[in-house]
PDB file of C-alpha atoms in Angstrom:
ATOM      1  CA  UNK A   1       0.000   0.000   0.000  1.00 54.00           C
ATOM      2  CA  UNK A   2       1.860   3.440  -1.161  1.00 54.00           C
ATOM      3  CA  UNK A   3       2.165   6.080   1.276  1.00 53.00           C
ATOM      4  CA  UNK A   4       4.250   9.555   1.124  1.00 51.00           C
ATOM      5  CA  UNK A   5       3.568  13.122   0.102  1.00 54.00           C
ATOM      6  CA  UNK A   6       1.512  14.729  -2.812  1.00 66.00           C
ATOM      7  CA  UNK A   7       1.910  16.888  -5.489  1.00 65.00           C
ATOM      8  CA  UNK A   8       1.524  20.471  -3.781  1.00 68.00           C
ATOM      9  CA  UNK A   9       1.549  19.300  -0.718  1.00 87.00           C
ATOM     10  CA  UNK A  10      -1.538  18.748   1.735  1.00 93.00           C
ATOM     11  CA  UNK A  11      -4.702  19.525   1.523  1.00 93.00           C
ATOM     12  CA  UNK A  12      -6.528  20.851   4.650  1.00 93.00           C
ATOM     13  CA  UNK A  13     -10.625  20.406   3.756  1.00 92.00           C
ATOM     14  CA  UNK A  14     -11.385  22.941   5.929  1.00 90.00           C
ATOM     15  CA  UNK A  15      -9.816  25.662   3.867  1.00 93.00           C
ATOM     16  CA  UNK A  16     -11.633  23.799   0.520  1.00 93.00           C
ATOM     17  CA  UNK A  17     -14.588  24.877   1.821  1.00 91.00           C
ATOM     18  CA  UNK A  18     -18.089  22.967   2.234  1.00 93.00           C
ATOM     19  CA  UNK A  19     -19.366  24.029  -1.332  1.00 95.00           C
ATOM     20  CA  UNK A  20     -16.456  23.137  -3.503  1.00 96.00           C
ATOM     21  CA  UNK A  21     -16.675  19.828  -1.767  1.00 96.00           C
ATOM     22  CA  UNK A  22     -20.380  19.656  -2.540  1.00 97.00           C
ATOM     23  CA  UNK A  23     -19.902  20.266  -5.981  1.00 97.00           C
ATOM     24  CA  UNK A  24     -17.132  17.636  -6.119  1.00 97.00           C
ATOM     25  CA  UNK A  25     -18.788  15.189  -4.723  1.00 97.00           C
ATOM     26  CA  UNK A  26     -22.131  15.965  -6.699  1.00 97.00           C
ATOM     27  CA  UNK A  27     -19.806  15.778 -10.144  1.00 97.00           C
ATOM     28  CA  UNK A  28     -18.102  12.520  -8.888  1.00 97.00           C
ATOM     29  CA  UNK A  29     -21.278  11.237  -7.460  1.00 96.00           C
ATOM     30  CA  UNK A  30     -19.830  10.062  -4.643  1.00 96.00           C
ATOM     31  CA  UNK A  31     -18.936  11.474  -1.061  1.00 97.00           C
ATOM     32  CA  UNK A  32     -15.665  12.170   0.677  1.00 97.00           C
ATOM     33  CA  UNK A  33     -16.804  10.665   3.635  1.00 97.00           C
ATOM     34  CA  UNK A  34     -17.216   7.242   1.513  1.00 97.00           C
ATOM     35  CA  UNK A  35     -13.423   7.631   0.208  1.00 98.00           C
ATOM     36  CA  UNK A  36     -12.341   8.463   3.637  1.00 97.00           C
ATOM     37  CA  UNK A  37     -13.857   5.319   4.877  1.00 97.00           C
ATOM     38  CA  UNK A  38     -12.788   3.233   2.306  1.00 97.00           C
ATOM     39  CA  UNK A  39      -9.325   4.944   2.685  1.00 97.00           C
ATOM     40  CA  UNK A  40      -9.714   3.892   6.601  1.00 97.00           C
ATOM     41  CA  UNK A  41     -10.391   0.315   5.932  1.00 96.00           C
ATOM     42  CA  UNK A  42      -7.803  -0.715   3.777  1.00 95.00           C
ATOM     43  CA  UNK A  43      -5.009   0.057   6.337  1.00 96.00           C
ATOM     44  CA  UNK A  44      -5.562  -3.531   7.360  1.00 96.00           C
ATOM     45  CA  UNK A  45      -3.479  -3.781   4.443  1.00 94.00           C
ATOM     46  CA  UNK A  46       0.216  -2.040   6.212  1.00 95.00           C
ATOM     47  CA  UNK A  47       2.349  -4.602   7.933  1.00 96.00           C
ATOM     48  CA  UNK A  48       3.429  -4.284  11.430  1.00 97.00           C
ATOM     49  CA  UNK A  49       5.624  -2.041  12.642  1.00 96.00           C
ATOM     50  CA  UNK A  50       6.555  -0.203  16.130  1.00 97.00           C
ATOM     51  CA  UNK A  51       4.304   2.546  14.764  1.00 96.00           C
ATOM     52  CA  UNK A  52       1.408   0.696  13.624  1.00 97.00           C
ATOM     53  CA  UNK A  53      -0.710   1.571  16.902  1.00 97.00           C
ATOM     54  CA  UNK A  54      -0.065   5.396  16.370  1.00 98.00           C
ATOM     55  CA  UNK A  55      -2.841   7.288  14.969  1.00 97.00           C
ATOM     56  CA  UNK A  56      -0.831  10.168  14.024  1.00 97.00           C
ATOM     57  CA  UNK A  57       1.702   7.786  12.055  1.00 97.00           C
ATOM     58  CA  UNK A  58       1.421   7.369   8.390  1.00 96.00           C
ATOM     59  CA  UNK A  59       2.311   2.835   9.248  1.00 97.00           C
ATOM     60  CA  UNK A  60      -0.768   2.646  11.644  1.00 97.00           C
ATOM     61  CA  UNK A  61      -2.518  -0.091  10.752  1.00 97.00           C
ATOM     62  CA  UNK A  62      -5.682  -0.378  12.372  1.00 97.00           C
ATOM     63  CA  UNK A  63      -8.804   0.720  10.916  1.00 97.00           C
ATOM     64  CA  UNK A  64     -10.395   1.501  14.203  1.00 97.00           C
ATOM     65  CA  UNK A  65      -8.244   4.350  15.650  1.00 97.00           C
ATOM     66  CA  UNK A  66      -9.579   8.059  14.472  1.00 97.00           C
ATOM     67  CA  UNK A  67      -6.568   9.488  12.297  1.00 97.00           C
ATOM     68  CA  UNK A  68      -4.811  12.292  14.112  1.00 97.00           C
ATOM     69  CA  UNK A  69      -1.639  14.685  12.627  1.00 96.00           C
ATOM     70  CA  UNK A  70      -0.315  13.843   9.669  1.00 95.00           C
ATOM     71  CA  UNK A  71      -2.490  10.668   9.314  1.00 97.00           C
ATOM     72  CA  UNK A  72      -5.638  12.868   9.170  1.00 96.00           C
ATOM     73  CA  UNK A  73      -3.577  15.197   6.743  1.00 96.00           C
ATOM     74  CA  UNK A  74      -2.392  12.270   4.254  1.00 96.00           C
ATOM     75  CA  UNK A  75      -5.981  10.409   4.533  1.00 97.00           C
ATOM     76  CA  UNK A  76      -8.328  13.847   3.672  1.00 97.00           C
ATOM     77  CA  UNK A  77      -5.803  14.556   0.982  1.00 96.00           C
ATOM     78  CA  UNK A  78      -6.192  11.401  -0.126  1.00 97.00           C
ATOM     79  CA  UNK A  79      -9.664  11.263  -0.037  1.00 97.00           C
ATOM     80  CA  UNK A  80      -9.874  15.183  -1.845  1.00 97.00           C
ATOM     81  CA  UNK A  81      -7.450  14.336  -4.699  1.00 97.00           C
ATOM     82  CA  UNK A  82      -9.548  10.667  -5.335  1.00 98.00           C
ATOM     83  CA  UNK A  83     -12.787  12.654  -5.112  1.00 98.00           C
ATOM     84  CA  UNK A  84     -11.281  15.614  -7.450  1.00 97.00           C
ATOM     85  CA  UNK A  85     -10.139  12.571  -9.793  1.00 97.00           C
ATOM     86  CA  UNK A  86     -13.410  10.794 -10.056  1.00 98.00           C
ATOM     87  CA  UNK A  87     -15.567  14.283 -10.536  1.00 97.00           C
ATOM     88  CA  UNK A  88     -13.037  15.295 -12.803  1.00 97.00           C
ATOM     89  CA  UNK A  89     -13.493  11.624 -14.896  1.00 97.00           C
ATOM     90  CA  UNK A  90     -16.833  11.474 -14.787  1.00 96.00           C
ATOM     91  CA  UNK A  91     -18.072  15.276 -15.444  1.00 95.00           C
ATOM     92  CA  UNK A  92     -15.100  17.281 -16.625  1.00 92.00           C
ATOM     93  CA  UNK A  93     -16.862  18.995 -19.496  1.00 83.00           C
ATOM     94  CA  UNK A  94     -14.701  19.179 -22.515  1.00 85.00           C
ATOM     95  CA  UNK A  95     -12.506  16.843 -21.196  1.00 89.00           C
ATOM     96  CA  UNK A  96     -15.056  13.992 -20.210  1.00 90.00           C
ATOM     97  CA  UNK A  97     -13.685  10.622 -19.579  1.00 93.00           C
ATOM     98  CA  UNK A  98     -10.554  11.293 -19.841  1.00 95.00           C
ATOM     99  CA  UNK A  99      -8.353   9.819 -17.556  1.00 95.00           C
ATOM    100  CA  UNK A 100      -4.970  11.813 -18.018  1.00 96.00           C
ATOM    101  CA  UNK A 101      -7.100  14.697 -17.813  1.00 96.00           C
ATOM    102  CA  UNK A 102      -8.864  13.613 -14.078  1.00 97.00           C
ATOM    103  CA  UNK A 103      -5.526  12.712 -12.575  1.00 96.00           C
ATOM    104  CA  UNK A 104      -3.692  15.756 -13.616  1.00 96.00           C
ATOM    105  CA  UNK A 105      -6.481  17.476 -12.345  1.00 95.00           C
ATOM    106  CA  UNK A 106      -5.920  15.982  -9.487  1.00 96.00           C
ATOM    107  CA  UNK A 107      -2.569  16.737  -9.210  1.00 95.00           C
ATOM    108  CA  UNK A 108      -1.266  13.335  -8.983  1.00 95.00           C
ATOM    109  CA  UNK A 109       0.769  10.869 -11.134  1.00 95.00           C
ATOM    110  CA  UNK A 110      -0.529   8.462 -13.692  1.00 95.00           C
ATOM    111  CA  UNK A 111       1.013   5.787 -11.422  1.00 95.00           C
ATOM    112  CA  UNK A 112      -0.410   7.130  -8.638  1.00 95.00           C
ATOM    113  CA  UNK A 113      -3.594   6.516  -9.742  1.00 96.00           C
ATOM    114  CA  UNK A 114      -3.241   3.311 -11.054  1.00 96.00           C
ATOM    115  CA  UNK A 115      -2.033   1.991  -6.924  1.00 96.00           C
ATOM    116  CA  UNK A 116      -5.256   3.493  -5.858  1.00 97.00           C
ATOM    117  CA  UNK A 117      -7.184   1.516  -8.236  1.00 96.00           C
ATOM    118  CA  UNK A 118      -5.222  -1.531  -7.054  1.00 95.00           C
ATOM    119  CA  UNK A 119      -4.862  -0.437  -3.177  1.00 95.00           C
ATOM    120  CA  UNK A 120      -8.530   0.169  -3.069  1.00 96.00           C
ATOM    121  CA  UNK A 121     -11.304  -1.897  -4.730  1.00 95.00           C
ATOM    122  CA  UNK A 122     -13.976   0.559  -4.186  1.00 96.00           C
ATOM    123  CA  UNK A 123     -12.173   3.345  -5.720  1.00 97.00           C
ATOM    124  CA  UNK A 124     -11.071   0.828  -8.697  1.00 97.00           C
ATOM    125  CA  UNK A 125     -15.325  -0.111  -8.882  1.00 97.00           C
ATOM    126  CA  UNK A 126     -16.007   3.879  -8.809  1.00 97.00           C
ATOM    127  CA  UNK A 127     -13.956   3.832 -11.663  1.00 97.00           C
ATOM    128  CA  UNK A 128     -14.708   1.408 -13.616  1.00 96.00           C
ATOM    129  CA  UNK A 129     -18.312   2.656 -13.290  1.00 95.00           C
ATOM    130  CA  UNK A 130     -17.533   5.393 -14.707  1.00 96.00           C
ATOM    131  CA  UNK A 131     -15.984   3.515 -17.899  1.00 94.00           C
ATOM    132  CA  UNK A 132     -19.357   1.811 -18.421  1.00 93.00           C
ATOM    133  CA  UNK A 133     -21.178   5.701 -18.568  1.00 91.00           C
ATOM    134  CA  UNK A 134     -18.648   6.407 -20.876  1.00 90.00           C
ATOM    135  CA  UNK A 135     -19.375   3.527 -23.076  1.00 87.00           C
ATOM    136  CA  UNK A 136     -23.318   4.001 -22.588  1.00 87.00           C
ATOM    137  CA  UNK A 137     -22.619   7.810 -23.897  1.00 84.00           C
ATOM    138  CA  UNK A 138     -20.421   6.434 -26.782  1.00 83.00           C
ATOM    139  CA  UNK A 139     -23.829   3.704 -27.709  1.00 82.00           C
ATOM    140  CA  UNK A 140     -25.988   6.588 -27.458  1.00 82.00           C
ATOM    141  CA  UNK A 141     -23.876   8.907 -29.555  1.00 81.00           C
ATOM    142  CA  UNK A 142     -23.303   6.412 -32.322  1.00 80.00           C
ATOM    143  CA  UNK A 143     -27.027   5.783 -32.286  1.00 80.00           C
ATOM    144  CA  UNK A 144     -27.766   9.207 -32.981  1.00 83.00           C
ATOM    145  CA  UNK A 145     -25.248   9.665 -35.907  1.00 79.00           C
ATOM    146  CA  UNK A 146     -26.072   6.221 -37.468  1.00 80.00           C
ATOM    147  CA  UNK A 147     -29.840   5.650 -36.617  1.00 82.00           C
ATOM    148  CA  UNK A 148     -31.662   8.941 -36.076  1.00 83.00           C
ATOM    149  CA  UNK A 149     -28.893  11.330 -37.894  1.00 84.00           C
ATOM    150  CA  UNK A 150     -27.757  14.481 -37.296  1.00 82.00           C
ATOM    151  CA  UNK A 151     -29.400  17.697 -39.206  1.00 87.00           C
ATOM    152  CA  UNK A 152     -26.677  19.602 -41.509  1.00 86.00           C
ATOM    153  CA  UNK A 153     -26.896  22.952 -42.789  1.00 86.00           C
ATOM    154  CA  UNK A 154     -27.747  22.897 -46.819  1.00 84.00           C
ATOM    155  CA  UNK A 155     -25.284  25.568 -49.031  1.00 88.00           C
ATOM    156  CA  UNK A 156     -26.510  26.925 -52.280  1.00 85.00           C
ATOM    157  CA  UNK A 157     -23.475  28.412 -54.327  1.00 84.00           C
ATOM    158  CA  UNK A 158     -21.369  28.774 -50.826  1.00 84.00           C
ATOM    159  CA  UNK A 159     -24.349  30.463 -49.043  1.00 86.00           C
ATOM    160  CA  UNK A 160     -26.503  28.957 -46.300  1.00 87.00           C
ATOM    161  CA  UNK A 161     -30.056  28.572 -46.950  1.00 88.00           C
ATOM    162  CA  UNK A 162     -31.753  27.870 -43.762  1.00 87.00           C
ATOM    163  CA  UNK A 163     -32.444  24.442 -44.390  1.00 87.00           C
ATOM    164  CA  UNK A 164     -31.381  21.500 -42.799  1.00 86.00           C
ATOM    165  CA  UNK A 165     -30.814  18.062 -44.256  1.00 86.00           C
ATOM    166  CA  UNK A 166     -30.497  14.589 -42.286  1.00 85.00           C
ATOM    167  CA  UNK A 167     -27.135  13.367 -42.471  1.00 84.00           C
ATOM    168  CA  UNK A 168     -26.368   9.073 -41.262  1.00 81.00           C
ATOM    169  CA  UNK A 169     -23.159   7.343 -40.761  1.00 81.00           C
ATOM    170  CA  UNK A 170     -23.549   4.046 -43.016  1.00 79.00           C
ATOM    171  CA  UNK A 171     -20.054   2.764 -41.453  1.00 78.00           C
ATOM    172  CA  UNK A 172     -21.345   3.317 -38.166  1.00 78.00           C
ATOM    173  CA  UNK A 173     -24.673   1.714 -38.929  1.00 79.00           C
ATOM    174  CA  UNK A 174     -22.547  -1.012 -40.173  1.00 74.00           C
ATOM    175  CA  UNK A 175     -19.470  -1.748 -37.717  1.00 73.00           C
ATOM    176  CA  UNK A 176     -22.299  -0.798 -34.528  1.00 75.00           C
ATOM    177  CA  UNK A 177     -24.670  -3.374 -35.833  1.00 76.00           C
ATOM    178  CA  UNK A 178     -21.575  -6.091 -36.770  1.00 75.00           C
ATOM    179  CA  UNK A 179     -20.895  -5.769 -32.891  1.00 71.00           C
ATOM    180  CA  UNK A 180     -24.379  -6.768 -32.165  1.00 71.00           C
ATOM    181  CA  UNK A 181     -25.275  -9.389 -34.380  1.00 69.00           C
ATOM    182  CA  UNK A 182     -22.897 -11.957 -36.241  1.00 69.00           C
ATOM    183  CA  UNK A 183     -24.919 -12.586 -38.981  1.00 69.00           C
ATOM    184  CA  UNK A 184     -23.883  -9.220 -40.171  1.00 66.00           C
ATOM    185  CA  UNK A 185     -19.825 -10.063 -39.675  1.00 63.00           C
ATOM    186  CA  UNK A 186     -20.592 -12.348 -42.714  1.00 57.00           C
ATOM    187  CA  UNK A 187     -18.219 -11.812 -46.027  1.00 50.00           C
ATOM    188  CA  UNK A 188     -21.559 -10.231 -47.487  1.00 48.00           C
ATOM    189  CA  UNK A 189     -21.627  -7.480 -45.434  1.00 49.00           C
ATOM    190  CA  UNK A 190     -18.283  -5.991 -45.592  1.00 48.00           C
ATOM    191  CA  UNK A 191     -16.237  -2.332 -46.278  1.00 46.00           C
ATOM    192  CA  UNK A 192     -14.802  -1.828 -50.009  1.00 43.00           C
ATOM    193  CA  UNK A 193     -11.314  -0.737 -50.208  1.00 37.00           C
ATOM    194  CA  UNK A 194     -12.692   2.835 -50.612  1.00 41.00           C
ATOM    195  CA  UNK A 195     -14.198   3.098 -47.148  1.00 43.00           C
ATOM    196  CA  UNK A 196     -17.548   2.603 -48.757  1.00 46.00           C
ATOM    197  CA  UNK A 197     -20.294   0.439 -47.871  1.00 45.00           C
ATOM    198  CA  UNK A 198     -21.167  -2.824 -50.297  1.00 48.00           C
ATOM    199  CA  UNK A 199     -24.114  -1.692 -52.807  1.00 43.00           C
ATOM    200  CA  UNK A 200     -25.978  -5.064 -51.913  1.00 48.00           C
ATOM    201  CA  UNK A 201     -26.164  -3.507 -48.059  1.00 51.00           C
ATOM    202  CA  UNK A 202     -29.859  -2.909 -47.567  1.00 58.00           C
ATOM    203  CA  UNK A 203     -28.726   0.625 -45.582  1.00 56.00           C
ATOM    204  CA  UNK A 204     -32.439   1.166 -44.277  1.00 59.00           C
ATOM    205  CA  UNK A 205     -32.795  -2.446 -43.169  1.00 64.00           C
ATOM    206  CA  UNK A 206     -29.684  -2.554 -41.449  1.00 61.00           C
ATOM    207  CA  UNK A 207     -30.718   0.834 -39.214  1.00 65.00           C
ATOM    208  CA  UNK A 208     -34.176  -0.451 -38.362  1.00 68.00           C
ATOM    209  CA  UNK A 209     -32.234  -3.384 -37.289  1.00 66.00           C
ATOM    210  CA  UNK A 210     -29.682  -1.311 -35.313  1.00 67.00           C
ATOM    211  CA  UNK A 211     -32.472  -0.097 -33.599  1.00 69.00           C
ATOM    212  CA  UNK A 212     -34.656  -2.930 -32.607  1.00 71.00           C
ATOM    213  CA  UNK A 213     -31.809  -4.127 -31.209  1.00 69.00           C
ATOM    214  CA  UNK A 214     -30.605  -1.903 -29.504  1.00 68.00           C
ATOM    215  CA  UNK A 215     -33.991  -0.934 -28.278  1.00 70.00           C
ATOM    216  CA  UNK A 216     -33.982  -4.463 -27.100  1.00 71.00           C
ATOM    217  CA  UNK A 217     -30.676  -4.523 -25.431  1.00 67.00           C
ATOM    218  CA  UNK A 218     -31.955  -1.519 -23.002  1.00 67.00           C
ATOM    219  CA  UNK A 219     -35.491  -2.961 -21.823  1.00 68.00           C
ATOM    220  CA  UNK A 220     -32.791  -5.889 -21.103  1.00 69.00           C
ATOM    221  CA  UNK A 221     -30.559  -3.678 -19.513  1.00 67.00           C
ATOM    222  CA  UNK A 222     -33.252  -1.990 -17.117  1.00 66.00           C
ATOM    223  CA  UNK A 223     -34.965  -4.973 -16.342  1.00 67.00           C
ATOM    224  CA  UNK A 224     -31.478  -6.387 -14.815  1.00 67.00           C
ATOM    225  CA  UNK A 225     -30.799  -3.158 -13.060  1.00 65.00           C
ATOM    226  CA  UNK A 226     -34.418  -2.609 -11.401  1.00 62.00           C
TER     227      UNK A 226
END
């Protein structure tokens, strides 16, 4: 289990003040006090040592003793830099889902990040939960551009005419509905040199497909979850 001294220093929550926290935790959908606890439970995990009754030492090792000193200043800063992470992962706008962006952020190290996910298995879950909304939003996203399309602006002689057209992604459609089914991964269905789809491809079948299925695969989806 890695212990030692952040990036910047500590952090001392009282000085973060109740709201940033609240928005933190509301972003990361999660609480510090969870992270703290978790953080707490998994110093089962430091051997022995002639320090690892102290509360105040960074080697205690029992779960039960209230942190004091600079255990209470490593554990919140813990806690605040894995919270900062995960809001940061889940909900940081323009740079949504991504990971390098969350843990420097954070102000931690790549590697840093990857102990906690191995150090703690709730923080690893949190994050890996995470992953799955980012692969829901990806679904959803590729659904849009290949199944319901996306409206484009129509030009007449380099001038914009106040129309809008739909616009589909066949080789979405295609690849999307390939991952689904595997009738559709036959030699039949596949992509020309070009890029292009087959002419045989019935295009409008295949998106009514898509979306059955995928239809489908959501009434599945909430029927497991509820």
């Amino acid at each position: 289990m890695s212990t030692g001294h952040f990036n910047g220093g500590y952090v001392d929550l009282t000085q973060v003040g109740p709201e940033t926290l609240a928005e933190y935790e509301r972003r990361a959908g999660c609480s510090i006090s969870v992270l703290l606890e978790e953080i707490r439970r998994t110093r089962a995990r430091i051997p022995d040592s002639s320090s690892c009754l102290d509360p105040s030492s960074l080697t205690c090792n029992q779960p039960s003793l209230e942190a004091k000193g600079l255990l209470k200043k490593y554990e919140e800063t813990k806690a605040y830099k894995m919270l900062v992470f995960l809001a940061e992962f889940r909900d940081g706008q323009d740079e949504r889902f991504s990971m390098r962006h969350a843990y420097t952020k954070a102000n931690v190290a790549r590697s840093t990040m990857i102990g906690w996910r191995h150090d703690h298995p709730l923080f690893d879950a949190m994050v890996n939960s995470i992953s799955d909304e980012m692969v829901d939003t990806m679904r959803a996203e590729v659904y849009r551009r290949a199944v319901v399309g996306i409206d484009e602006p129509v030009f007449y002689q380099g001038n914009d005419t106040g129309h809008r057209m739909k616009k589909y992604s066949d080789s979405l459609l295609q690849f999307t509905l390939m991952g689904y089914d595997s009738r559709f991964r036959a030699k039949d269905v596949n992509m020309n040199v070009s890029g292009s789809l087959d002419t045989n491809v019935n295009i409008e079948g295949l998106r009514d497909q898509l979306a059955r299925r995928l239809s489908a695969k959501s009434k599945t989806q909430e029927q497991a979850d509820s």
